[in-house]
Short mmCIF file of C-alpha atoms in Angstrom, two decimals:
data_model
loop_
_atom_site.label_atom_id
_atom_site.label_comp_id
_atom_site.label_asym_id
_atom_site.label_seq_id
_atom_site.Cartn_x
_atom_site.Cartn_y
_atom_site.Cartn_z
CA MET A 1 37.72 42.03 -92.97
CA ALA A 2 37.81 39.62 -95.89
CA THR A 3 35.43 36.70 -95.98
CA PRO A 4 37.17 33.46 -94.95
CA CYS A 5 37.89 31.07 -97.76
CA HIS A 6 37.38 27.31 -97.61
CA GLY A 7 40.76 26.00 -98.70
CA TYR A 8 43.23 25.43 -95.88
CA VAL A 9 46.83 24.49 -95.37
CA ASN A 10 47.63 23.27 -91.88
CA ASN A 11 50.88 25.17 -91.42
CA GLY A 12 49.83 27.66 -88.74
CA ALA A 13 50.21 30.58 -91.14
CA PRO A 14 47.54 33.31 -91.34
CA GLN A 15 44.77 32.33 -93.75
CA ASN A 16 42.87 34.45 -96.23
CA GLY A 17 40.10 35.40 -93.83
CA VAL A 18 39.50 35.53 -90.11
CA VAL A 19 42.69 35.09 -88.10
CA LEU A 20 42.40 34.06 -84.48
CA PRO A 21 45.81 34.33 -82.80
CA VAL A 22 47.17 31.23 -81.10
CA GLU A 23 49.92 31.69 -78.57
CA THR A 24 52.93 29.45 -79.01
CA GLY A 25 55.75 28.47 -76.80
CA ALA A 26 57.52 25.36 -75.67
CA VAL A 27 55.38 23.13 -73.52
CA GLN A 28 56.91 20.19 -71.73
CA PRO A 29 55.66 16.82 -72.97
CA GLN A 30 52.79 15.55 -70.90
CA ASN A 31 53.51 13.02 -68.22
CA SER A 32 51.34 11.48 -65.54
CA ARG A 33 50.46 14.95 -64.19
CA PHE A 34 47.36 15.36 -66.31
CA LEU A 35 46.01 17.94 -63.84
CA ASP A 36 49.16 20.02 -63.71
CA PRO A 37 48.08 23.48 -62.38
CA ALA A 38 50.91 25.30 -64.17
CA ALA A 39 50.14 23.76 -67.57
CA PHE A 40 46.43 24.36 -67.01
CA ARG A 41 47.01 28.02 -66.22
CA ARG A 42 49.14 28.52 -69.34
CA GLN A 43 46.82 26.62 -71.68
CA GLY A 44 43.76 28.16 -70.06
CA TYR A 45 44.92 31.65 -70.99
CA GLN A 46 45.35 30.45 -74.57
CA VAL A 47 41.81 29.09 -74.70
CA ILE A 48 40.24 32.19 -73.13
CA ASN A 49 42.07 34.46 -75.57
CA PHE A 50 41.05 32.19 -78.46
CA ILE A 51 37.36 32.27 -77.51
CA ALA A 52 37.41 36.02 -76.85
CA ASP A 53 38.82 36.62 -80.31
CA TYR A 54 36.20 34.29 -81.76
CA TYR A 55 33.39 36.27 -80.12
CA ALA A 56 34.91 39.49 -81.46
CA ARG A 57 35.13 38.19 -85.04
CA VAL A 58 32.42 35.56 -85.41
CA GLY A 59 30.35 37.97 -87.49
CA ASP A 60 33.02 37.88 -90.21
CA TYR A 61 32.47 34.20 -90.95
CA PRO A 62 29.74 33.01 -93.30
CA VAL A 63 27.03 31.84 -90.91
CA HIS A 64 26.66 28.56 -92.79
CA PRO A 65 29.82 27.15 -94.46
CA ASN A 66 30.04 26.31 -98.12
CA VAL A 67 31.74 22.94 -97.76
CA ASN A 68 31.40 19.46 -99.22
CA LEU A 69 30.82 16.23 -97.35
CA GLY A 70 34.09 14.84 -96.00
CA PHE A 71 35.99 18.13 -96.32
CA LEU A 72 37.43 17.91 -92.79
CA ARG A 73 38.02 14.16 -92.64
CA ARG A 74 40.21 14.41 -95.73
CA GLN A 75 42.48 16.91 -93.97
CA LEU A 76 42.97 14.98 -90.76
CA PRO A 77 44.99 11.80 -90.14
CA ALA A 78 43.13 8.49 -90.14
CA ASP A 79 44.59 7.51 -86.74
CA ALA A 80 45.14 9.33 -83.47
CA PRO A 81 48.79 10.09 -82.60
CA SER A 82 50.46 7.57 -80.31
CA ARG A 83 52.50 10.36 -78.69
CA PRO A 84 52.22 14.16 -78.50
CA GLU A 85 52.70 15.56 -81.97
CA SER A 86 55.20 18.22 -80.91
CA SER A 87 56.62 20.04 -77.93
CA ASP A 88 53.61 22.37 -78.26
CA ALA A 89 50.88 19.85 -79.03
CA PHE A 90 48.18 22.01 -77.45
CA GLY A 91 49.12 25.06 -79.50
CA ALA A 92 49.20 22.96 -82.66
CA ALA A 93 45.76 21.58 -81.91
CA LEU A 94 44.37 25.09 -81.35
CA ARG A 95 45.80 26.13 -84.71
CA ASP A 96 43.85 23.29 -86.32
CA VAL A 97 40.70 24.46 -84.56
CA ARG A 98 41.31 27.93 -85.97
CA ASP A 99 42.33 26.94 -89.49
CA LEU A 100 40.30 23.79 -90.12
CA THR A 101 37.36 23.52 -87.76
CA LEU A 102 36.01 27.06 -87.29
CA PRO A 103 35.62 27.82 -91.02
CA GLY A 104 33.60 24.61 -91.44
CA LEU A 105 31.09 25.28 -88.67
CA THR A 106 27.62 26.74 -88.76
CA HIS A 107 28.17 29.67 -86.41
CA TRP A 108 25.21 29.54 -84.05
CA GLN A 109 26.58 32.51 -82.11
CA GLY A 110 26.91 34.61 -85.24
CA PRO A 111 24.73 37.76 -85.24
CA ARG A 112 23.17 36.78 -88.59
CA HIS A 113 22.03 33.34 -87.48
CA PHE A 114 18.22 33.40 -87.75
CA ALA A 115 17.63 29.82 -88.83
CA HIS A 116 16.81 28.00 -85.62
CA PHE A 117 15.59 28.82 -82.18
CA PRO A 118 18.59 30.36 -80.44
CA ALA A 119 21.34 28.55 -78.59
CA SER A 120 22.13 31.58 -76.46
CA SER A 121 25.54 32.19 -74.96
CA SER A 122 27.13 34.42 -72.40
CA THR A 123 30.66 34.77 -71.11
CA VAL A 124 29.50 33.98 -67.58
CA ALA A 125 27.84 30.73 -68.64
CA ALA A 126 30.88 29.74 -70.69
CA LEU A 127 33.08 30.27 -67.65
CA GLY A 128 30.52 28.35 -65.60
CA GLU A 129 30.98 25.46 -68.02
CA ALA A 130 34.73 25.71 -67.49
CA LEU A 131 34.24 25.59 -63.73
CA THR A 132 31.92 22.60 -64.07
CA ALA A 133 34.38 20.75 -66.29
CA GLY A 134 37.33 21.62 -64.07
CA ILE A 135 35.72 20.61 -60.78
CA ASN A 136 34.15 17.59 -62.54
CA VAL A 137 31.94 16.18 -59.81
CA VAL A 138 29.22 13.61 -60.50
CA PRO A 139 26.11 14.62 -58.51
CA PHE A 140 24.00 11.52 -59.11
CA THR A 141 23.07 11.24 -55.42
CA TRP A 142 23.03 13.71 -52.54
CA ALA A 143 25.82 11.74 -50.85
CA ALA A 144 27.94 11.78 -54.02
CA SER A 145 28.00 15.58 -53.99
CA PRO A 146 25.79 17.24 -51.37
CA ALA A 147 26.41 20.86 -52.37
CA ALA A 148 25.82 20.12 -56.06
CA THR A 149 22.45 18.52 -55.33
CA GLU A 150 21.32 21.29 -53.02
CA LEU A 151 22.49 24.04 -55.37
CA GLU A 152 20.46 22.41 -58.15
CA MET A 153 17.38 22.39 -55.90
CA VAL A 154 17.90 26.08 -55.14
CA VAL A 155 18.53 27.00 -58.78
CA VAL A 156 15.44 25.27 -60.20
CA ASP A 157 13.28 27.12 -57.67
CA TRP A 158 15.03 30.41 -58.49
CA LEU A 159 14.46 29.77 -62.18
CA GLY A 160 10.87 28.66 -61.66
CA LYS A 161 10.05 31.83 -59.76
CA ALA A 162 11.77 34.00 -62.38
CA LEU A 163 9.61 32.32 -65.05
CA HIS A 164 6.41 32.75 -63.03
CA LEU A 165 5.82 29.01 -62.70
CA PRO A 166 3.12 27.94 -60.25
CA GLU A 167 4.52 26.96 -56.85
CA SER A 168 2.97 23.52 -57.22
CA LEU A 169 5.79 22.66 -59.64
CA MET A 170 8.60 23.87 -57.36
CA PHE A 171 10.24 22.43 -54.26
CA CYS A 172 8.87 25.33 -52.24
CA GLY A 173 5.33 24.19 -53.15
CA GLY A 174 5.64 20.43 -52.91
CA GLY A 175 6.82 19.76 -56.45
CA GLY A 176 10.39 19.88 -57.66
CA GLY A 177 12.73 20.27 -60.58
CA THR A 178 15.96 19.12 -62.11
CA LEU A 179 18.40 20.21 -64.81
CA LEU A 180 18.81 17.85 -67.75
CA GLY A 181 20.58 18.12 -71.08
CA THR A 182 17.73 18.76 -73.51
CA SER A 183 13.96 18.80 -73.90
CA CYS A 184 14.22 15.37 -75.52
CA GLU A 185 15.32 13.96 -72.16
CA ALA A 186 12.63 15.90 -70.29
CA ILE A 187 9.87 14.66 -72.60
CA LEU A 188 11.05 11.05 -72.22
CA CYS A 189 11.13 11.35 -68.42
CA ALA A 190 7.60 12.79 -68.41
CA ILE A 191 6.23 10.08 -70.70
CA VAL A 192 7.82 7.32 -68.63
CA ALA A 193 6.37 8.80 -65.43
CA ALA A 194 2.95 9.14 -67.08
CA ARG A 195 3.15 5.60 -68.42
CA ASP A 196 4.03 4.02 -65.08
CA SER A 197 1.49 6.11 -63.20
CA LYS A 198 -1.31 4.91 -65.50
CA LEU A 199 -0.11 1.30 -65.54
CA ALA A 200 -0.14 1.27 -61.73
CA ASP A 201 -3.90 1.86 -62.00
CA ILE A 202 -4.82 -0.40 -64.91
CA GLY A 203 -2.15 -3.11 -64.80
CA SER A 204 1.23 -3.41 -66.48
CA ARG A 205 -0.04 -5.82 -69.13
CA ARG A 206 -2.15 -3.05 -70.66
CA ILE A 207 0.82 -1.03 -71.91
CA GLY A 208 -0.44 -1.70 -75.44
CA ASP A 209 -3.58 0.30 -74.63
CA LEU A 210 -1.75 3.50 -73.71
CA VAL A 211 -2.12 6.43 -76.10
CA VAL A 212 -0.28 9.74 -76.34
CA TYR A 213 -1.71 12.89 -77.94
CA CYS A 214 -0.03 15.96 -79.33
CA SER A 215 -0.48 18.72 -81.87
CA ASP A 216 0.84 18.28 -85.40
CA GLN A 217 3.10 21.22 -84.51
CA THR A 218 4.76 19.27 -81.69
CA HIS A 219 8.48 18.62 -82.11
CA PHE A 220 9.34 15.20 -83.53
CA ALA A 221 11.25 14.51 -80.30
CA PHE A 222 7.88 13.70 -78.74
CA ARG A 223 7.21 10.85 -81.16
CA LYS A 224 10.71 9.50 -80.60
CA ALA A 225 10.34 9.64 -76.81
CA ALA A 226 6.97 7.89 -76.97
CA HIS A 227 8.51 5.10 -79.04
CA ILE A 228 11.42 4.69 -76.63
CA ALA A 229 8.95 4.57 -73.72
CA GLY A 230 7.18 1.61 -75.33
CA ILE A 231 4.08 3.35 -76.65
CA HIS A 232 2.91 1.50 -79.75
CA ARG A 233 3.40 3.50 -82.93
CA ASP A 234 -0.28 3.04 -83.78
CA ASN A 235 -1.19 4.73 -80.47
CA TYR A 236 0.49 8.03 -81.29
CA ARG A 237 -2.18 10.63 -82.05
CA GLU A 238 -1.07 13.74 -83.95
CA ILE A 239 -4.01 16.14 -83.99
CA ALA A 240 -4.31 18.48 -86.96
CA THR A 241 -4.13 22.24 -86.45
CA TYR A 242 -5.23 25.02 -88.81
CA ARG A 243 -3.99 28.38 -89.92
CA ASP A 244 -7.22 30.20 -89.03
CA ASN A 245 -6.58 29.18 -85.40
CA MET A 246 -2.89 30.11 -85.55
CA PHE A 247 -2.02 26.39 -85.62
CA ALA A 248 -3.02 26.01 -81.95
CA LEU A 249 -4.25 22.68 -80.62
CA SER A 250 -8.04 22.79 -80.30
CA PRO A 251 -9.55 21.46 -77.06
CA ALA A 252 -12.55 20.26 -79.07
CA GLU A 253 -10.32 18.31 -81.46
CA LEU A 254 -8.44 16.81 -78.51
CA HIS A 255 -11.70 15.83 -76.81
CA ALA A 256 -12.96 14.14 -79.98
CA ALA A 257 -9.76 12.18 -80.42
CA MET A 258 -9.68 11.05 -76.79
CA GLN A 259 -13.35 10.12 -76.76
CA ALA A 260 -12.89 8.04 -79.91
CA ASP A 261 -10.12 6.13 -78.16
CA VAL A 262 -12.17 5.69 -75.00
CA ASP A 263 -15.01 4.28 -77.10
CA ALA A 264 -12.47 1.86 -78.57
CA GLY A 265 -11.18 0.93 -75.08
CA LEU A 266 -7.95 2.98 -75.09
CA THR A 267 -6.67 5.49 -72.47
CA THR A 268 -4.02 8.12 -71.42
CA ALA A 269 -2.56 11.32 -72.93
CA VAL A 270 0.30 13.79 -72.72
CA ASP A 271 -0.19 17.27 -74.19
CA PRO A 272 -0.52 21.08 -73.41
CA ILE A 273 -2.58 23.40 -71.53
CA GLY A 274 -5.35 25.52 -70.04
CA GLU A 275 -8.61 24.22 -71.50
CA LEU A 276 -6.71 21.13 -72.69
CA ARG A 277 -6.13 20.28 -69.05
CA ALA A 278 -9.86 20.13 -68.45
CA VAL A 279 -10.25 17.76 -71.41
CA ALA A 280 -7.42 15.57 -70.15
CA ASP A 281 -8.74 15.49 -66.58
CA ALA A 282 -11.89 13.73 -67.72
CA HIS A 283 -9.74 10.79 -68.79
CA GLY A 284 -7.20 10.78 -65.96
CA ALA A 285 -4.46 11.86 -68.37
CA TRP A 286 -1.01 13.19 -67.56
CA VAL A 287 -0.36 16.62 -69.08
CA HIS A 288 3.18 17.62 -69.98
CA VAL A 289 4.01 21.06 -71.37
CA ASP A 290 7.13 21.23 -73.51
CA ALA A 291 7.95 24.94 -73.75
CA ALA A 292 11.53 24.48 -74.90
CA TYR A 293 11.78 27.95 -76.45
CA ALA A 294 8.75 30.00 -75.44
CA ARG A 295 9.01 29.56 -71.68
CA SER A 296 12.16 31.71 -71.56
CA ALA A 297 10.06 34.69 -72.65
CA LEU A 298 7.91 34.28 -69.57
CA VAL A 299 10.69 35.80 -67.52
CA CYS A 300 8.92 38.96 -68.75
CA PRO A 301 5.61 39.49 -66.91
CA GLU A 302 3.92 40.86 -70.04
CA PHE A 303 3.92 37.37 -71.59
CA CYS A 304 2.57 35.42 -68.62
CA HIS A 305 -1.04 35.51 -69.82
CA LEU A 306 -0.01 33.13 -72.59
CA ILE A 307 0.49 30.22 -70.20
CA ALA A 308 -2.67 30.42 -68.11
CA GLY A 309 -3.52 26.99 -66.77
CA THR A 310 -0.04 25.69 -66.04
CA GLU A 311 -0.83 25.52 -62.34
CA ALA A 312 -2.63 22.23 -62.98
CA VAL A 313 -0.20 20.48 -65.35
CA ASP A 314 1.76 17.44 -64.22
CA SER A 315 5.12 18.38 -65.68
CA PHE A 316 6.75 21.28 -67.48
CA SER A 317 10.06 21.65 -69.30
CA MET A 318 12.00 24.45 -70.97
CA ASN A 319 15.49 24.99 -72.32
CA ALA A 320 17.47 27.63 -70.45
CA HIS A 321 20.08 27.34 -73.19
CA ARG A 322 17.56 28.58 -75.75
CA TRP A 323 17.23 32.18 -74.61
CA LEU A 324 18.41 32.62 -71.03
CA LEU A 325 22.14 32.86 -71.67
CA ALA A 326 22.92 29.48 -70.10
CA ASN A 327 24.87 27.89 -72.99
CA THR A 328 24.09 24.42 -74.33
CA ASP A 329 23.13 22.12 -72.74
CA CYS A 330 20.63 23.05 -70.03
CA CYS A 331 16.99 21.93 -69.87
CA ALA A 332 14.88 22.42 -66.75
CA LEU A 333 12.13 19.92 -65.91
CA TRP A 334 9.59 20.50 -63.13
CA VAL A 335 7.07 17.95 -61.85
CA ARG A 336 4.05 18.42 -59.63
CA THR A 337 4.46 15.02 -57.94
CA PRO A 338 8.16 14.08 -57.77
CA SER A 339 7.35 10.69 -56.25
CA LEU A 340 5.78 9.58 -59.55
CA LEU A 341 8.95 10.49 -61.45
CA VAL A 342 11.10 8.67 -58.90
CA ALA A 343 8.80 5.65 -59.00
CA ALA A 344 9.31 5.41 -62.76
CA LEU A 345 13.02 6.18 -62.96
CA GLY A 346 14.40 5.31 -59.53
CA THR A 347 16.89 2.57 -58.77
CA GLU A 348 17.43 0.48 -55.67
CA GLN A 349 20.29 2.12 -53.82
CA GLU A 350 23.27 0.02 -53.02
CA TYR A 351 24.71 0.34 -49.55
CA ILE A 352 27.74 2.16 -50.89
CA LEU A 353 25.52 5.00 -52.10
CA LYS A 354 23.94 5.64 -48.72
CA ASP A 355 25.13 8.33 -46.35
CA ALA A 356 24.55 8.49 -42.62
CA ALA A 357 23.77 12.22 -42.84
CA ALA A 358 20.82 11.46 -45.16
CA GLU A 359 19.26 8.70 -43.05
CA GLY A 360 15.71 9.45 -42.03
CA HIS A 361 15.38 12.40 -44.40
CA ASP A 362 13.46 12.85 -47.64
CA VAL A 363 16.66 13.26 -49.64
CA VAL A 364 16.79 14.10 -53.35
CA ASP A 365 18.96 11.73 -55.38
CA TYR A 366 18.89 13.14 -58.88
CA LYS A 367 19.84 9.81 -60.46
CA ASP A 368 16.19 8.92 -59.83
CA TRP A 369 14.90 11.98 -61.70
CA SER A 370 16.36 11.26 -65.13
CA VAL A 371 17.34 8.53 -67.57
CA THR A 372 21.06 8.75 -66.88
CA LEU A 373 22.91 8.01 -63.66
CA THR A 374 26.06 9.96 -64.45
CA ARG A 375 25.13 13.61 -64.77
CA ARG A 376 26.76 17.03 -64.99
CA PHE A 377 26.80 19.84 -62.45
CA ARG A 378 24.72 22.15 -64.68
CA ALA A 379 23.35 24.11 -61.75
CA LEU A 380 26.66 25.92 -61.34
CA LYS A 381 26.45 27.82 -64.64
CA VAL A 382 22.75 28.68 -64.17
CA TRP A 383 23.51 29.93 -60.66
CA LEU A 384 26.31 32.13 -62.06
CA VAL A 385 24.05 33.49 -64.83
CA LEU A 386 21.31 34.41 -62.36
CA ARG A 387 23.75 35.98 -59.93
CA CYS A 388 25.74 37.95 -62.50
CA TYR A 389 22.93 39.14 -64.81
CA GLY A 390 19.92 39.02 -62.52
CA VAL A 391 16.33 38.46 -63.58
CA GLU A 392 16.10 42.02 -64.93
CA GLY A 393 19.15 41.39 -67.10
CA LEU A 394 17.48 38.32 -68.61
CA ARG A 395 14.30 40.32 -69.21
CA GLY A 396 16.24 43.00 -71.04
CA HIS A 397 17.91 40.35 -73.20
CA VAL A 398 14.60 38.75 -74.19
CA ARG A 399 12.83 42.07 -74.76
CA ALA A 400 15.56 43.32 -77.07
CA HIS A 401 15.11 40.29 -79.33
CA VAL A 402 11.33 40.60 -79.26
CA ARG A 403 11.64 44.24 -80.35
CA MET A 404 13.94 43.29 -83.21
CA ALA A 405 11.58 40.53 -84.35
CA ALA A 406 8.65 42.96 -84.20
CA SER A 407 10.65 45.35 -86.36
CA PHE A 408 11.32 42.59 -88.91
CA GLU A 409 7.64 41.63 -88.88
CA SER A 410 6.60 45.23 -89.55
CA LYS A 411 8.93 45.37 -92.55
CA VAL A 412 7.35 42.21 -93.95
CA GLN A 413 3.86 43.61 -93.45
CA ALA A 414 4.83 46.88 -95.16
CA ASP A 415 5.93 45.12 -98.35
CA ALA A 416 2.92 44.03 -100.41
CA ARG A 417 4.97 41.29 -102.04
CA PHE A 418 5.17 39.43 -98.73
CA GLU A 419 2.84 38.15 -96.04
CA VAL A 420 3.24 37.07 -92.41
CA THR A 421 1.94 33.50 -92.36
CA ALA A 422 1.29 33.25 -88.62
CA THR A 423 0.96 36.02 -86.07
CA ARG A 424 4.35 36.55 -84.45
CA GLN A 425 4.84 35.13 -81.01
CA PHE A 426 7.92 36.26 -79.10
CA ALA A 427 10.91 36.57 -81.50
CA LEU A 428 9.99 34.19 -84.33
CA VAL A 429 8.64 35.62 -87.60
CA CYS A 430 7.14 33.21 -90.15
CA PHE A 431 6.66 34.80 -93.56
CA ARG A 432 6.66 34.14 -97.27
CA LEU A 433 6.78 35.81 -100.64
CA ARG A 434 3.42 35.96 -102.41
CA SER A 435 3.38 34.52 -105.89
CA PRO A 436 1.66 36.92 -108.29
CA GLU A 437 -1.53 35.52 -109.81
CA LYS A 438 -0.22 35.94 -113.32
CA LEU A 439 2.85 33.88 -112.39
CA GLY A 440 0.94 30.93 -110.98
CA GLY A 441 -0.60 32.33 -107.79
CA GLU A 442 -0.86 30.07 -104.79
CA LYS A 443 0.12 26.99 -106.76
CA ALA A 444 3.61 28.32 -107.39
CA ALA A 445 4.13 29.97 -104.01
CA ASN A 446 5.77 27.04 -102.26
CA GLU A 447 8.36 26.49 -104.97
CA LEU A 448 9.01 30.21 -105.19
CA ASN A 449 9.71 30.41 -101.45
CA ARG A 450 11.96 27.36 -101.54
CA ARG A 451 14.03 29.13 -104.14
CA LEU A 452 13.96 32.34 -102.12
CA LEU A 453 15.36 30.59 -99.02
CA GLU A 454 18.14 29.05 -101.09
CA GLU A 455 19.02 32.46 -102.49
CA VAL A 456 18.95 34.15 -99.08
CA ASN A 457 21.15 31.52 -97.45
CA ALA A 458 23.63 31.68 -100.31
CA ALA A 459 24.21 35.38 -99.71
CA GLY A 460 27.79 35.85 -98.55
CA SER A 461 28.16 36.14 -94.80
CA GLY A 462 24.45 35.93 -94.07
CA PRO A 463 21.69 35.92 -93.12
CA TYR A 464 20.99 32.25 -92.47
CA MET A 465 17.30 31.35 -92.16
CA SER A 466 15.23 28.17 -92.11
CA SER A 467 11.83 27.00 -93.32
CA ALA A 468 8.72 25.15 -92.23
CA MET A 469 5.88 23.41 -94.06
CA VAL A 470 2.67 23.94 -92.09
CA GLY A 471 -0.81 23.18 -93.40
CA GLY A 472 0.61 22.78 -96.89
CA ILE A 473 2.19 26.24 -96.75
CA TYR A 474 5.95 26.60 -97.21
CA MET A 475 7.25 29.53 -95.18
CA LEU A 476 10.53 31.12 -94.17
CA ARG A 477 11.45 31.42 -90.51
CA CYS A 478 13.41 34.32 -89.05
CA ALA A 479 14.22 33.53 -85.42
CA VAL A 480 15.94 36.42 -83.64
CA GLY A 481 17.90 35.20 -80.65
CA SER A 482 21.66 35.26 -81.02
CA THR A 483 23.29 37.11 -78.14
CA LEU A 484 25.30 39.19 -80.61
CA THR A 485 22.41 40.15 -82.92
CA GLU A 486 21.74 43.89 -83.21
CA GLU A 487 19.09 45.91 -85.05
CA ARG A 488 21.47 46.49 -87.95
CA HIS A 489 21.80 42.75 -88.54
CA VAL A 490 18.02 42.42 -88.73
CA ASN A 491 17.81 45.34 -91.16
CA GLU A 492 20.58 43.84 -93.32
CA ALA A 493 18.78 40.48 -93.32
CA TRP A 494 15.56 42.06 -94.56
CA LYS A 495 17.44 43.92 -97.29
CA VAL A 496 18.91 40.62 -98.52
CA VAL A 497 15.45 39.01 -98.50
CA GLN A 498 13.98 41.90 -100.49
CA ASP A 499 16.80 41.96 -103.03
CA ARG A 500 16.71 38.21 -103.62
CA ALA A 501 12.92 38.27 -103.90
CA ALA A 502 13.04 41.06 -106.48
CA SER A 503 15.58 39.12 -108.51
CA LEU A 504 13.47 35.94 -108.43
CA LEU A 505 10.31 37.77 -109.45
CA ARG A 506 12.11 39.42 -112.38
CA LYS A 507 13.33 36.04 -113.57
CA MET A 508 9.83 34.59 -113.33
CA GLU A 509 8.33 37.48 -115.27
CA ASN A 510 10.96 37.18 -117.98
CA THR A 511 10.30 33.45 -118.24
CA CYS A 512 6.56 34.07 -118.55
CA ARG A 513 7.12 36.65 -121.31
CA GLY A 514 9.31 34.18 -123.18
CA VAL A 515 6.63 31.50 -122.96
CA ALA A 516 3.96 33.98 -124.12
CA LYS A 517 5.96 34.86 -127.21
#
C-alpha cells in the first residue's frame, strides 16, 4: 500500500495513502436525546469498524509524521459549529479523523514505534474503555459507586499478586492500592504522604527542611512532583550514577548525601530499593519505588530477583498501560500504610457523601487516595484484561518483546561498528555507533549518533527511535513494546540503522580525504 501523503482535501474522497472506510447514511439531527440507544448502536458500529481498520493498516503510516507546526489548525474552522454541520455530522467528523487527524499523528500503536516505552493496547482494554465511558460512573466514594470501589480493590490485589508484589502492599496484607492516571500522579501522592508523615513528627513549620533524593536517571516527573508538594528546589538531591555501575543508584552515594544533609540539620528522602532501604531506614525516610515500565516485566517470575527488597518499601507504582495491555491511562499505586496516604490527601466528608451501609466499617473512599476527587472507573478495563488474557497471556506478551529486544541487542553486538552502551534490561536496548579514531574518535561520537538518529527517523515508514544523554554519552534507544511489533519489524529496523550508519561513515571518510588533500 502506498505511503500516505501529507496534503489533504476535506471532501471525503479516498486519499493517496491509507484509506479507512467511513460508513455514511442519513442520521436524524440530534435533539435532547443525547443518549439515544438507536443512534449509539449505529454510530458505535461505525467507530468499531473504523478502529478495526486502523489496527489492520496502522503499519502503513509513517510512524512519525512529516508535518509543520499549525498544519491541522489551518485546515479546521476557527469556531465550533453552532448547529450540526450536516444530516450526517458524525460520519463527516469521522472522515476528518481519517483524512486530517490520523496522518498527522505519531502512531504509538504502529509496529515500528521503538522510540518510547510502550503505550500498549489490546482490543479488550479498548472495549473496556468504551464500557467505562458508556456507563460513566464517578467512584470517588464507596457510596457513590459501591461496585466500582470494590472491583478496584479486587483488581489491585489481583494485579499485585500477578506482579509478585509483597503482601504488605496489598489489601490482603494490610496495605492497599488504587488505580490512577499516570506515574506522575502516583509520585505526587507518595511525596505528599511522605511529607505529611514526616511533618507530623517534626512539626509543620519545618517543611523547608525536608529533602528528597533520587538518581540522576529518575524521570523528571519526580522533580516536578516534589516542587508541587512544596519541597524547596534547593532540597532536591539528584545523585550521580556511572556507566561502570550500569547507571544504578549507589547505596554508598545515597548514604553520603543523606549524612551530609543530616550534618547540616536536614531530613527525609524518597527513592528506590533493597540496600537503599537500609540506608533510608537510618534516617526515618519514606521510600517510594517508581517502576513505571519495568514492573510490568515482573509478571514473569524469571525477573523477580531484580526487585528484591520491595517488601519493606512504603509505596510502589507502575503503569499497567506501559506493557500489560491496559491502554492509556492506567497507573497502579500501592501503599504499605494506607492511613498515611488518607491522612495526607483525605477530605472531611459531607453528610451527603455518607451511606448508612458503610457506617461502622473501615470503608475505602478513593477520593482520599489521590489528588483528584472526580475519577474514572479504570478497574473495569484491567479486570477485563486479566479475565480475557489471564496472567499467562500477559507473560507471553512480555516475553515475546524481551526476546525481540535480545535479538536486536545481539545484532548490535555482532557489528563491530556499534556498541551496546548499557546492558539490556527487559526490552530496551541502548546503543550507539562508534566513531572511528581516524574520524575523531570519542570526541565526534555524540554528534555522529545525533545525525544517525535523524537519518533513521527520516526513513520512510519507520523505524522511529529516540535518544538519551547519560554520563555525557549520546545513545540511541530501541524500546520494543508495541502490541503489533513482530520479529520482522525489529529486523527491518536494524537494517535501516546499519544502512544509515554506513552512509554516514562514508560521508565522513570522504570529508576527511578532502580535508587531507
